[in-house]
């Protein structure tokens, strides 16, 4: 079952973290490379103006509501999303699955050293995960062919891509047909969380839907990007009528 909620023209999968995890396990046993996108409010707003980005998201195999704004929008417009399903949580679930089933991963993205540190911490916590490789996310377009070749040669079951949004979504869409991995997932800052270079908001902020506020306190220079949240809510309310 995969019902989609139409959030301002962007189709987001309904269901819980458990549902999303089960979908990923299904993907591991099907043909082709499945693409997972974890949009926040900012990406949904960008997709309003950028039809190519909207198309990329709407062609993904699994789209989870990572941003609390998406849940508010769904509540206001009665679209059926019940809870936030974050990329960082789904990545964790996938890694647990890999740990238990001897599956392998490759991490692409982050500043030099970040993916490597993330892999080291994953291995320490979940020793059954096979790390096939990693590489930072600052490369030239000319190098991309070689990067794909290398990931395919290493035969990683899952490719986590952390190039920031929407760069990672565009990148995954461009190469998904060429990839031999079963899953390619855009994980953004989750790699920094695994590496320990960024701390996730304490549980209380997560529970209250205030993770964005915690992030604003920690990274105040992001305020301009975050101004999109109130703008998005106004749009959602106006669209309701
Ligand atoms: N990043 C990267 N290459 C780029 C741009 C970004 O590897 O060209 C990495 C960045 O170092 C960070 C991650 O992408 O580890 C997420 O970036 P950002 O914080 O901008 O995205 P978000 O938190 O919105 O996913």
Coordinates of N, CA and C and ligand atoms in Angstrom, one line a residue:
X1 N 0.9 -1.2 0.0 CA 0.0 0.0 0.0 C 0.9 1.2 0.0
X2 N 0.7 2.1 -1.0 CA 1.4 3.4 -0.9 C 0.6 4.5 -1.4
X3 N -0.3 5.0 -0.5 CA -1.1 6.2 -0.8 C -0.2 7.4 -0.7
X4 N -0.5 8.3 -1.6 CA 0.3 9.6 -1.6 C -0.6 10.7 -1.2
X5 N 0.0 11.7 -0.5 CA -0.7 12.9 -0.1 C -0.1 14.0 -1.1
X6 N -1.1 14.7 -1.7 CA -0.7 15.8 -2.6 C -0.4 17.1 -1.7
X7 N 0.8 17.4 -1.5 CA 1.1 18.6 -0.7 C 1.6 19.7 -1.7
X8 N 0.7 20.6 -2.0 CA 1.0 21.6 -2.9 C 1.7 21.1 -4.3
X9 N 1.1 20.0 -4.8 CA 1.6 19.5 -6.1 C 2.8 18.5 -5.9
X10 N 3.2 18.3 -4.7 CA 4.3 17.3 -4.5 C 3.7 16.1 -3.8
X11 N 3.9 15.0 -4.3 CA 3.3 13.7 -3.8 C 4.2 13.1 -2.7
X12 N 3.7 13.0 -1.5 CA 4.4 12.5 -0.3 C 3.7 11.3 0.1
X13 N 4.5 10.2 0.4 CA 3.9 9.0 0.9 C 3.4 9.1 2.3
X14 N 2.2 8.5 2.4 CA 1.5 8.4 3.7 C 2.1 7.3 4.5
X15 N 1.9 7.3 5.8 CA 2.4 6.2 6.6 C 3.4 6.6 7.7
X16 N 3.8 5.5 8.4 CA 4.7 5.7 9.5 C 6.1 5.4 9.1
X17 N 7.0 5.6 10.1 CA 8.4 5.2 9.9 C 8.5 3.7 9.6
X18 N 7.7 3.0 10.3 CA 7.7 1.5 10.1 C 7.3 1.2 8.7
X19 N 6.2 1.8 8.2 CA 5.8 1.6 6.8 C 6.9 1.9 5.8
X20 N 7.6 3.0 6.0 CA 8.6 3.5 5.1 C 9.8 2.4 5.2
X21 N 10.1 1.9 6.3 CA 11.1 0.9 6.5 C 10.8 -0.3 5.7
X22 N 9.5 -0.7 5.9 CA 9.1 -1.9 5.1 C 9.1 -1.8 3.6
X23 N 8.8 -0.6 3.2 CA 8.9 -0.3 1.7 C 10.4 -0.5 1.3
X24 N 11.3 0.0 2.1 CA 12.7 -0.1 1.7 C 13.2 -1.5 1.7
X25 N 12.7 -2.3 2.6 CA 13.0 -3.8 2.6 C 12.5 -4.4 1.3
X26 N 11.3 -4.0 0.9 CA 10.7 -4.5 -0.4 C 11.6 -4.1 -1.5
X27 N 12.1 -2.9 -1.5 CA 13.0 -2.4 -2.6 C 14.2 -3.2 -2.7
X28 N 14.7 -3.8 -1.6 CA 15.9 -4.6 -1.6 C 15.7 -5.9 -2.4
X29 N 14.5 -6.2 -2.6 CA 14.2 -7.5 -3.2 C 13.5 -7.3 -4.6
X30 N 13.6 -6.1 -5.2 CA 13.0 -5.9 -6.5 C 14.1 -5.5 -7.5
X31 N 13.7 -5.4 -8.7 CA 14.6 -5.0 -9.8 C 14.9 -3.5 -9.8
X32 N 16.0 -3.1 -10.3 CA 16.3 -1.7 -10.5 C 16.7 -1.0 -9.2
X33 N 17.1 0.3 -9.4 CA 17.5 1.1 -8.2 C 16.3 2.1 -7.8
X34 N 15.9 1.9 -6.6 CA 14.8 2.8 -6.1 C 15.3 4.0 -5.5
X35 N 14.6 5.1 -5.7 CA 15.1 6.4 -5.2 C 14.2 6.9 -4.1
X36 N 14.8 7.3 -3.0 CA 14.1 7.8 -1.8 C 14.5 9.3 -1.6
X37 N 13.4 10.1 -1.5 CA 13.6 11.5 -1.2 C 13.0 11.9 0.1
X38 N 13.7 12.8 0.8 CA 13.2 13.2 2.2 C 12.9 14.7 2.2
X39 N 11.9 15.2 1.6 CA 11.8 16.7 1.5 C 11.4 17.3 2.8
X40 N 11.9 18.5 2.9 CA 11.4 19.4 4.0 C 10.6 20.5 3.4
X41 N 10.1 21.4 4.1 CA 9.3 22.5 3.6 C 10.0 23.3 2.6
X42 N 11.3 23.5 2.8 CA 12.0 24.4 1.8 C 12.0 23.8 0.4
X43 N 12.2 22.4 0.4 CA 12.2 21.8 -1.0 C 10.8 21.9 -1.6
X44 N 9.8 21.7 -0.8 CA 8.4 21.7 -1.3 C 8.2 23.1 -1.9
X45 N 8.7 24.1 -1.2 CA 8.5 25.5 -1.7 C 9.3 25.7 -3.0
X46 N 10.5 25.2 -3.1 CA 11.3 25.3 -4.3 C 10.6 24.6 -5.4
X47 N 10.0 23.5 -5.1 CA 9.3 22.7 -6.2 C 8.0 23.4 -6.7
X48 N 7.6 24.4 -6.0 CA 6.4 25.2 -6.5 C 6.8 25.9 -7.8
X49 N 8.0 26.5 -7.7 CA 8.5 27.3 -8.9 C 9.3 26.4 -9.9
X50 N 9.9 25.4 -9.4 CA 10.8 24.6 -10.2 C 10.1 23.3 -10.6
X51 N 9.5 23.3 -11.9 CA 8.7 22.1 -12.2 C 9.6 20.9 -12.4
X52 N 10.9 21.1 -12.8 CA 11.8 19.9 -13.0 C 12.0 19.2 -11.6
X53 N 12.2 20.0 -10.6 CA 12.4 19.5 -9.3 C 11.2 18.7 -8.8
X54 N 10.0 19.3 -9.1 CA 8.7 18.7 -8.7 C 8.6 17.4 -9.4
X55 N 9.0 17.3 -10.7 CA 8.9 16.1 -11.4 C 9.8 15.0 -10.9
X56 N 11.0 15.5 -10.5 CA 12.0 14.5 -9.9 C 11.4 13.9 -8.6
X57 N 10.8 14.8 -7.8 CA 10.3 14.2 -6.5 C 9.1 13.3 -6.8
X58 N 8.3 13.7 -7.7 CA 7.1 12.9 -8.0 C 7.4 11.6 -8.7
X59 N 8.6 11.5 -9.2 CA 9.0 10.2 -9.8 C 9.8 9.3 -8.9
X60 N 10.0 9.8 -7.7 CA 10.8 9.0 -6.7 C 9.9 7.8 -6.3
X61 N 10.5 6.8 -5.8 CA 9.8 5.6 -5.3 C 9.3 5.7 -3.9
X62 N 9.9 6.5 -3.1 CA 9.4 6.8 -1.8 C 9.8 8.2 -1.4
X63 N 8.8 9.0 -0.9 CA 9.0 10.4 -0.5 C 8.5 10.5 0.9
X64 N 9.3 10.8 1.8 CA 8.9 10.8 3.2 C 8.8 12.3 3.7
X65 N 7.8 12.5 4.6 CA 7.6 13.9 5.1 C 8.6 14.2 6.2
X66 N 9.8 14.8 5.8 CA 10.9 15.1 6.7 C 10.6 16.4 7.5
X67 N 9.9 17.3 6.9 CA 9.7 18.6 7.6 C 8.3 18.7 8.3
X68 N 8.4 19.3 9.5 CA 7.1 19.5 10.2 C 6.1 20.3 9.5
X69 N 6.6 21.3 8.7 CA 5.7 22.1 7.9 C 4.8 21.3 7.0
X70 N 5.3 20.2 6.5 CA 4.6 19.3 5.6 C 3.4 18.7 6.3
X71 N 3.7 18.3 7.6 CA 2.6 17.7 8.4 C 1.5 18.7 8.7
X72 N 2.0 20.0 9.0 CA 1.0 21.0 9.3 C 0.1 21.2 8.1
X73 N 0.8 21.3 6.9 CA 0.1 21.5 5.6 C -1.0 20.4 5.4
X74 N -0.5 19.2 5.7 CA -1.4 18.0 5.5 C -2.6 18.1 6.4
X75 N -2.4 18.6 7.7 CA -3.5 18.7 8.6 C -4.4 19.8 8.2
X76 N -3.9 20.9 7.8 CA -4.8 22.0 7.3 C -5.6 21.6 6.1
X77 N -5.0 20.9 5.2 CA -5.6 20.6 3.9 C -6.2 19.2 3.9
X78 N -6.1 18.5 5.1 CA -6.7 17.2 5.3 C -6.2 16.2 4.2
X79 N -4.9 16.0 4.1 CA -4.3 15.2 3.1 C -3.8 13.8 3.6
X80 N -4.0 13.6 4.9 CA -3.8 12.2 5.5 C -2.4 11.9 6.0
X81 N -1.5 12.8 6.0 CA -0.2 12.5 6.6 C -0.3 12.6 8.1
X82 N 0.1 11.5 8.8 CA -0.2 11.5 10.3 C 1.0 11.9 11.1
X83 N 2.2 11.6 10.6 CA 3.4 11.9 11.4 C 4.6 12.2 10.5
X84 N 5.5 12.9 11.1 CA 6.8 13.3 10.5 C 7.6 12.0 10.4
X85 N 8.2 11.7 9.2 CA 9.1 10.6 9.1 C 10.4 11.2 8.6
X86 N 11.4 11.2 9.4 CA 12.6 11.9 9.1 C 13.6 11.1 8.3
X87 N 14.4 11.7 7.5 CA 15.5 11.0 6.8 C 16.5 10.4 7.7
X88 N 16.8 11.1 8.8 CA 17.8 10.6 9.7 C 17.3 9.3 10.4
X89 N 16.0 9.3 10.7 CA 15.4 8.1 11.3 C 15.3 6.9 10.3
X90 N 14.9 7.2 9.1 CA 14.8 6.2 8.1 C 16.2 5.6 7.7
X91 N 17.2 6.5 7.7 CA 18.5 6.0 7.4 C 19.0 5.1 8.5
X92 N 18.6 5.4 9.7 CA 19.0 4.5 10.9 C 18.3 3.2 10.7
X93 N 17.1 3.2 10.4 CA 16.3 1.9 10.2 C 16.9 1.1 9.1
X94 N 17.3 1.7 8.0 CA 17.9 1.0 6.9 C 19.2 0.4 7.3
X95 N 20.0 1.2 8.1 CA 21.3 0.7 8.5 C 21.1 -0.5 9.5
X96 N 20.0 -0.5 10.3 CA 19.8 -1.6 11.2 C 19.4 -2.9 10.4
X97 N 18.7 -2.6 9.3 CA 18.3 -3.7 8.4 C 19.6 -4.3 7.8
X98 N 20.5 -3.4 7.3 CA 21.8 -3.8 6.7 C 22.6 -4.6 7.7
X99 N 22.6 -4.1 9.0 CA 23.3 -4.8 10.0 C 22.8 -6.2 10.2
X100 N 21.5 -6.4 10.2 CA 21.0 -7.7 10.5 C 21.0 -8.6 9.2
X101 N 21.2 -8.1 8.1 CA 21.1 -8.9 6.8 C 22.3 -8.8 6.0
X102 N 23.4 -8.4 6.6 CA 24.7 -8.4 5.9 C 24.6 -7.6 4.5
X103 N 24.0 -6.4 4.6 CA 23.9 -5.6 3.4 C 25.0 -4.5 3.4
X104 N 25.3 -4.0 2.2 CA 26.4 -3.0 2.2 C 26.0 -1.6 1.8
X105 N 26.8 -0.7 2.1 CA 26.5 0.7 1.8 C 27.7 1.5 1.3
X106 N 27.4 2.6 0.6 CA 28.4 3.6 0.2 C 27.8 4.9 0.5
X107 N 28.7 5.8 1.1 CA 28.2 7.1 1.4 C 29.0 8.1 0.6
X108 N 28.2 8.9 -0.2 CA 28.7 10.0 -1.0 C 28.2 11.3 -0.5
X109 N 29.2 12.2 -0.1 CA 28.8 13.5 0.2 C 29.4 14.0 1.5
X110 N 29.1 15.3 1.8 CA 29.7 15.9 3.0 C 31.1 16.4 2.7
X111 N 31.5 17.2 3.7 CA 32.9 17.8 3.5 C 33.9 16.7 3.7
X112 N 35.1 17.0 3.1 CA 36.2 15.9 3.2 C 36.3 15.4 4.6
X113 N 36.3 14.1 4.8 CA 36.5 13.4 6.1 C 35.2 13.1 6.8
X114 N 34.1 13.7 6.3 CA 32.8 13.5 7.0 C 32.2 12.2 6.7
X115 N 32.2 11.8 5.5 CA 31.6 10.5 5.1 C 32.4 9.4 5.7
X116 N 33.7 9.6 5.7 CA 34.6 8.6 6.3 C 34.3 8.4 7.8
X117 N 34.2 9.5 8.5 CA 33.9 9.5 10.0 C 32.5 8.8 10.2
X118 N 31.6 9.2 9.3 CA 30.2 8.6 9.5 C 30.3 7.1 9.3
X119 N 31.1 6.6 8.4 CA 31.2 5.2 8.1 C 31.8 4.5 9.3
X120 N 32.8 5.2 9.9 CA 33.5 4.6 11.1 C 32.6 4.5 12.2
X121 N 31.7 5.5 12.4 CA 30.8 5.5 13.6 C 29.7 4.4 13.3
X122 N 29.3 4.3 12.1 CA 28.2 3.3 11.7 C 28.8 1.9 12.0
X123 N 30.0 1.7 11.6 CA 30.7 0.4 11.8 C 30.8 0.1 13.3
X124 N 31.1 1.1 14.1 CA 31.3 0.9 15.5 C 30.0 0.5 16.2
X125 N 28.9 1.1 15.7 CA 27.6 0.9 16.3 C 26.9 -0.3 15.7
X126 N 27.0 -0.5 14.4 CA 26.3 -1.6 13.7 C 27.3 -2.4 12.9
X127 N 28.0 -3.3 13.6 CA 29.2 -3.9 13.0 C 28.8 -4.8 11.8
X128 N 27.5 -5.2 11.6 CA 27.2 -6.1 10.5 C 27.0 -5.3 9.2
X129 N 27.0 -4.0 9.3 CA 26.9 -3.2 8.0 C 28.2 -3.3 7.3
X130 N 28.1 -3.7 6.0 CA 29.4 -3.7 5.2 C 29.6 -2.4 4.5
X131 N 30.7 -1.7 4.9 CA 31.0 -0.4 4.3 C 31.8 -0.7 3.0
X132 N 31.2 -0.3 1.8 CA 31.9 -0.6 0.6 C 32.8 0.6 0.2
X133 N 32.4 1.8 0.7 CA 33.2 3.0 0.3 C 32.5 4.3 0.7
X134 N 33.3 5.3 0.5 CA 32.8 6.7 0.9 C 33.6 7.7 0.0
X135 N 33.0 8.9 -0.1 CA 33.7 9.9 -0.8 C 33.1 11.2 -0.4
X136 N 33.8 12.3 -0.4 CA 33.2 13.6 0.0 C 32.4 14.1 -1.2
X137 N 31.6 15.1 -0.9 CA 30.7 15.6 -1.9 C 31.1 16.8 -2.7
X138 N 32.4 17.0 -2.7 CA 32.9 18.2 -3.5 C 33.8 17.7 -4.6
X139 N 33.1 17.5 -5.7 CA 33.8 16.9 -6.9 C 33.3 17.7 -8.1
X140 N 34.1 17.5 -9.2 CA 33.7 18.2 -10.5 C 32.7 17.3 -11.3
X141 N 32.0 17.9 -12.1 CA 31.0 17.1 -12.9 C 31.7 16.0 -13.8
X142 N 32.9 16.4 -14.2 CA 33.7 15.4 -15.1 C 34.1 14.2 -14.3
X143 N 34.1 14.3 -13.0 CA 34.5 13.1 -12.2 C 33.3 12.1 -11.9
X144 N 32.1 12.6 -12.2 CA 30.9 11.8 -11.8 C 30.8 10.5 -12.4
X145 N 31.2 10.3 -13.7 CA 31.2 9.0 -14.4 C 32.0 8.0 -13.7
X146 N 33.2 8.4 -13.3 CA 34.1 7.6 -12.5 C 33.5 7.2 -11.2
X147 N 32.9 8.2 -10.5 CA 32.3 7.9 -9.2 C 31.2 6.8 -9.3
X148 N 30.4 6.9 -10.3 CA 29.3 5.9 -10.5 C 29.9 4.6 -10.8
X149 N 30.9 4.6 -11.7 CA 31.6 3.3 -12.1 C 32.2 2.7 -10.8
X150 N 32.8 3.4 -10.0 CA 33.4 2.9 -8.7 C 32.3 2.3 -7.8
X151 N 31.2 3.0 -7.6 CA 30.2 2.6 -6.7 C 29.6 1.2 -7.3
X152 N 29.4 1.2 -8.6 CA 28.9 0.0 -9.2 C 29.9 -1.2 -9.1
X153 N 31.1 -0.9 -9.3 CA 32.2 -1.9 -9.2 C 32.2 -2.5 -7.8
X154 N 32.0 -1.6 -6.8 CA 32.0 -2.1 -5.4 C 30.8 -2.8 -5.0
X155 N 29.7 -2.6 -5.9 CA 28.5 -3.4 -5.7 C 27.8 -3.1 -4.3
X156 N 27.7 -1.8 -4.0 CA 27.1 -1.4 -2.7 C 25.5 -1.6 -2.9
X157 N 24.9 -2.2 -1.9 CA 23.5 -2.4 -2.0 C 22.7 -1.1 -1.9
X158 N 23.3 -0.2 -1.0 CA 22.6 1.1 -0.8 C 23.6 2.2 -0.9
X159 N 23.1 3.3 -1.6 CA 23.9 4.5 -1.8 C 23.3 5.6 -1.1
X160 N 23.9 6.2 -0.1 CA 23.4 7.4 0.6 C 24.1 8.6 0.0
X161 N 23.3 9.6 -0.4 CA 23.8 10.7 -1.1 C 23.6 12.0 -0.2
X162 N 24.6 12.7 0.1 CA 24.5 13.9 1.0 C 25.2 15.1 0.3
X163 N 24.4 15.7 -0.7 CA 25.0 16.8 -1.4 C 24.2 18.1 -1.1
X164 N 23.3 18.0 -0.1 CA 22.4 19.1 0.1 C 21.3 19.2 -0.9
X165 N 20.2 19.8 -0.5 CA 19.0 19.8 -1.4 C 19.0 21.2 -2.1
X166 N 18.6 21.2 -3.4 CA 18.1 20.1 -4.2 C 19.2 19.4 -5.1
X167 N 20.5 19.8 -4.8 CA 21.6 19.2 -5.6 C 21.5 17.6 -5.6
X168 N 21.3 17.1 -4.4 CA 21.3 15.6 -4.3 C 20.2 15.0 -5.0
X169 N 19.0 15.6 -5.0 CA 17.8 15.1 -5.7 C 18.1 15.1 -7.3
X170 N 18.7 16.2 -7.8 CA 18.9 16.3 -9.2 C 20.0 15.3 -9.6
X171 N 21.0 15.1 -8.7 CA 22.1 14.2 -9.0 C 21.6 12.7 -9.0
X172 N 20.8 12.4 -8.0 CA 20.2 11.0 -7.9 C 19.4 10.7 -9.2
X173 N 18.6 11.7 -9.5 CA 17.7 11.5 -10.7 C 18.5 11.2 -12.0
X174 N 19.6 12.0 -12.1 CA 20.5 11.9 -13.3 C 21.1 10.5 -13.4
X175 N 21.4 9.9 -12.3 CA 22.2 8.6 -12.3 C 21.4 7.4 -11.9
X176 N 20.2 7.5 -11.5 CA 19.5 6.4 -10.9 C 19.4 5.2 -11.9
X177 N 19.3 5.5 -13.2 CA 19.2 4.4 -14.2 C 20.5 3.7 -14.3
X178 N 21.6 4.4 -14.1 CA 23.0 3.8 -14.3 C 23.4 3.0 -13.0
X179 N 22.8 3.3 -11.9 CA 23.2 2.7 -10.6 C 22.8 1.2 -10.5
X180 N 23.7 0.4 -9.9 CA 23.4 -1.0 -9.7 C 22.9 -1.2 -8.3
X181 N 23.0 -0.2 -7.4 CA 22.5 -0.3 -6.1 C 21.0 -0.5 -6.1
X182 N 20.5 -1.1 -5.0 CA 19.0 -1.3 -4.9 C 18.3 -0.1 -4.5
X183 N 19.0 0.7 -3.7 CA 18.4 2.0 -3.1 C 19.4 3.1 -3.3
X184 N 18.9 4.3 -3.7 CA 19.7 5.5 -3.6 C 18.9 6.5 -2.8
X185 N 19.4 7.0 -1.7 CA 18.6 7.8 -0.8 C 19.4 9.2 -0.6
X186 N 18.6 10.2 -0.7 CA 19.2 11.6 -0.4 C 19.1 11.8 1.1
X187 N 20.2 12.0 1.8 CA 20.2 12.0 3.2 C 20.7 13.4 3.8
X188 N 21.1 14.3 2.9 CA 21.5 15.6 3.4 C 22.4 15.6 4.7
X189 N 22.0 16.3 5.7 CA 22.7 16.5 6.9 C 22.8 15.3 7.8
X190 N 22.1 14.2 7.4 CA 22.2 13.0 8.3 C 23.6 12.4 8.4
X191 N 24.4 12.6 7.3 CA 25.7 12.1 7.3 C 26.6 12.9 8.3
X192 N 26.3 14.2 8.4 CA 26.9 15.0 9.5 C 26.6 14.5 10.9
X193 N 25.3 14.1 11.0 CA 24.8 13.6 12.3 C 25.6 12.3 12.7
X194 N 25.7 11.4 11.7 CA 26.5 10.2 11.9 C 28.0 10.5 12.2
X195 N 28.5 11.5 11.5 CA 29.9 11.8 11.7 C 30.1 12.5 13.0
X196 N 29.1 13.1 13.6 CA 29.2 13.8 14.8 C 29.5 15.3 14.6
X197 N 29.5 15.7 13.4 CA 29.9 17.1 13.1 C 28.6 18.0 13.4
X198 N 27.4 17.4 13.3 CA 26.2 18.2 13.6 C 25.4 17.3 14.6
X199 N 24.9 18.0 15.6 CA 24.1 17.3 16.7 C 22.6 17.4 16.3
X200 N 21.9 16.3 16.5 CA 20.5 16.3 16.3 C 19.8 17.0 17.5
X201 N 18.7 17.6 17.2 CA 18.0 18.3 18.3 C 17.6 17.3 19.4
X202 N 17.6 17.8 20.7 CA 17.2 16.8 21.8 C 15.8 16.4 21.5
X203 N 15.5 15.2 22.1 CA 14.2 14.5 21.8 C 13.0 15.5 22.1
X204 N 13.1 16.3 23.1 CA 11.9 17.2 23.4 C 11.6 18.1 22.3
X205 N 12.6 18.7 21.6 CA 12.4 19.5 20.4 C 11.7 18.7 19.3
X206 N 12.2 17.5 19.1 CA 11.7 16.6 18.1 C 10.2 16.3 18.3
X207 N 9.9 16.0 19.6 CA 8.5 15.7 20.0 C 7.6 16.9 19.8
X208 N 8.1 18.1 20.1 CA 7.2 19.3 19.9 C 7.2 19.8 18.5
X209 N 7.9 19.2 17.6 CA 8.0 19.6 16.2 C 8.8 20.9 16.1
X210 N 9.8 21.1 17.0 CA 10.6 22.3 17.0 C 12.0 22.1 16.7
X211 N 12.3 21.0 15.9 CA 13.6 20.7 15.5 C 14.2 21.9 14.7
X212 N 13.4 22.5 13.9 CA 13.8 23.6 13.1 C 14.3 24.8 13.9
X213 N 13.6 24.9 15.1 CA 13.9 26.0 16.0 C 15.3 25.8 16.7
X214 N 15.5 24.5 17.0 CA 16.8 24.1 17.6 C 17.9 24.4 16.6
X215 N 17.6 24.0 15.3 CA 18.6 24.2 14.3 C 18.9 25.7 14.1
X216 N 17.9 26.5 14.2 CA 18.0 28.0 14.0 C 18.9 28.5 15.2
X217 N 18.7 28.0 16.4 CA 19.6 28.4 17.5 C 21.0 28.1 17.3
X218 N 21.2 26.9 16.7 CA 22.6 26.4 16.5 C 23.3 27.0 15.3
X219 N 22.4 27.2 14.2 CA 23.0 27.7 13.0 C 22.2 28.9 12.5
X220 N 22.3 30.1 13.3 CA 21.4 31.2 13.1 C 21.5 31.8 11.6
X221 N 22.7 31.5 11.0 CA 22.8 32.0 9.6 C 21.8 31.4 8.6
X222 N 21.2 30.3 9.1 CA 20.2 29.7 8.2 C 18.8 30.4 8.2
X223 N 18.7 31.5 9.0 CA 17.4 32.1 9.2 C 16.7 32.4 7.9
X224 N 17.6 32.9 6.9 CA 17.0 33.3 5.6 C 16.3 32.2 5.0
X225 N 17.0 31.0 5.0 CA 16.4 29.8 4.4 C 15.1 29.4 5.1
X226 N 15.1 29.6 6.5 CA 14.0 29.1 7.3 C 12.8 30.0 7.2
X227 N 13.0 31.3 6.7 CA 11.8 32.2 6.5 C 10.8 31.6 5.6
X228 N 11.2 30.6 4.9 CA 10.3 29.9 3.9 C 9.2 29.2 4.6
X229 N 9.4 28.8 5.9 CA 8.3 28.1 6.6 C 7.0 28.9 6.8
X230 N 7.1 30.1 7.4 CA 5.9 30.9 7.5 C 5.3 31.2 6.1
X231 N 6.1 31.5 5.1 CA 5.6 31.8 3.7 C 4.8 30.5 3.2
X232 N 5.4 29.4 3.5 CA 4.8 28.1 3.0 C 3.4 28.0 3.7
X233 N 3.4 28.2 5.0 CA 2.1 28.0 5.8 C 1.0 29.0 5.2
X234 N 1.4 30.2 4.9 CA 0.4 31.2 4.4 C -0.1 30.6 3.1
X235 N 0.8 30.1 2.2 CA 0.4 29.6 0.9 C -0.6 28.4 1.1
X236 N -0.3 27.6 2.1 CA -1.1 26.4 2.4 C -2.5 26.8 2.8
X237 N -2.6 27.8 3.7 CA -3.9 28.3 4.2 C -4.7 29.0 3.1
X238 N -4.0 29.8 2.3 CA -4.7 30.4 1.2 C -5.2 29.4 0.2
X239 N -4.4 28.3 0.0 CA -4.8 27.3 -1.0 C -6.0 26.4 -0.5
X240 N -6.2 26.5 0.8 CA -7.2 25.6 1.4 C -8.6 26.1 1.0
X241 N -8.7 27.5 0.8 CA -10.0 28.1 0.5 C -10.4 27.9 -1.0
Ligands
LIG1 N1 27.3 19.0 0.5 C1 28.2 18.4 -0.3 N2 28.4 18.9 -1.5 C2 27.8 20.1 -2.0 C3 26.9 20.7 -1.1 C4 26.7 20.2 0.1 O1 28.7 17.3 0.0 O2 28.1 20.5 -3.1 C5 27.0 18.4 1.8 C6 27.3 19.3 3.0 O3 28.7 19.3 3.3 C7 26.5 18.7 4.1 C8 25.3 18.1 3.4 O4 25.6 18.2 2.0 O5 27.2 17.6 4.7 C9 24.0 18.8 3.6 O6 24.1 20.1 3.3 P1 23.0 21.2 3.8 O7 23.2 21.5 5.2 O8 23.2 22.4 2.9 O9 21.7 20.5 3.4 P2 20.4 20.1 4.3 O10 20.8 20.1 5.8 O11 19.4 21.1 3.9 O12 20.1 18.7 3.8

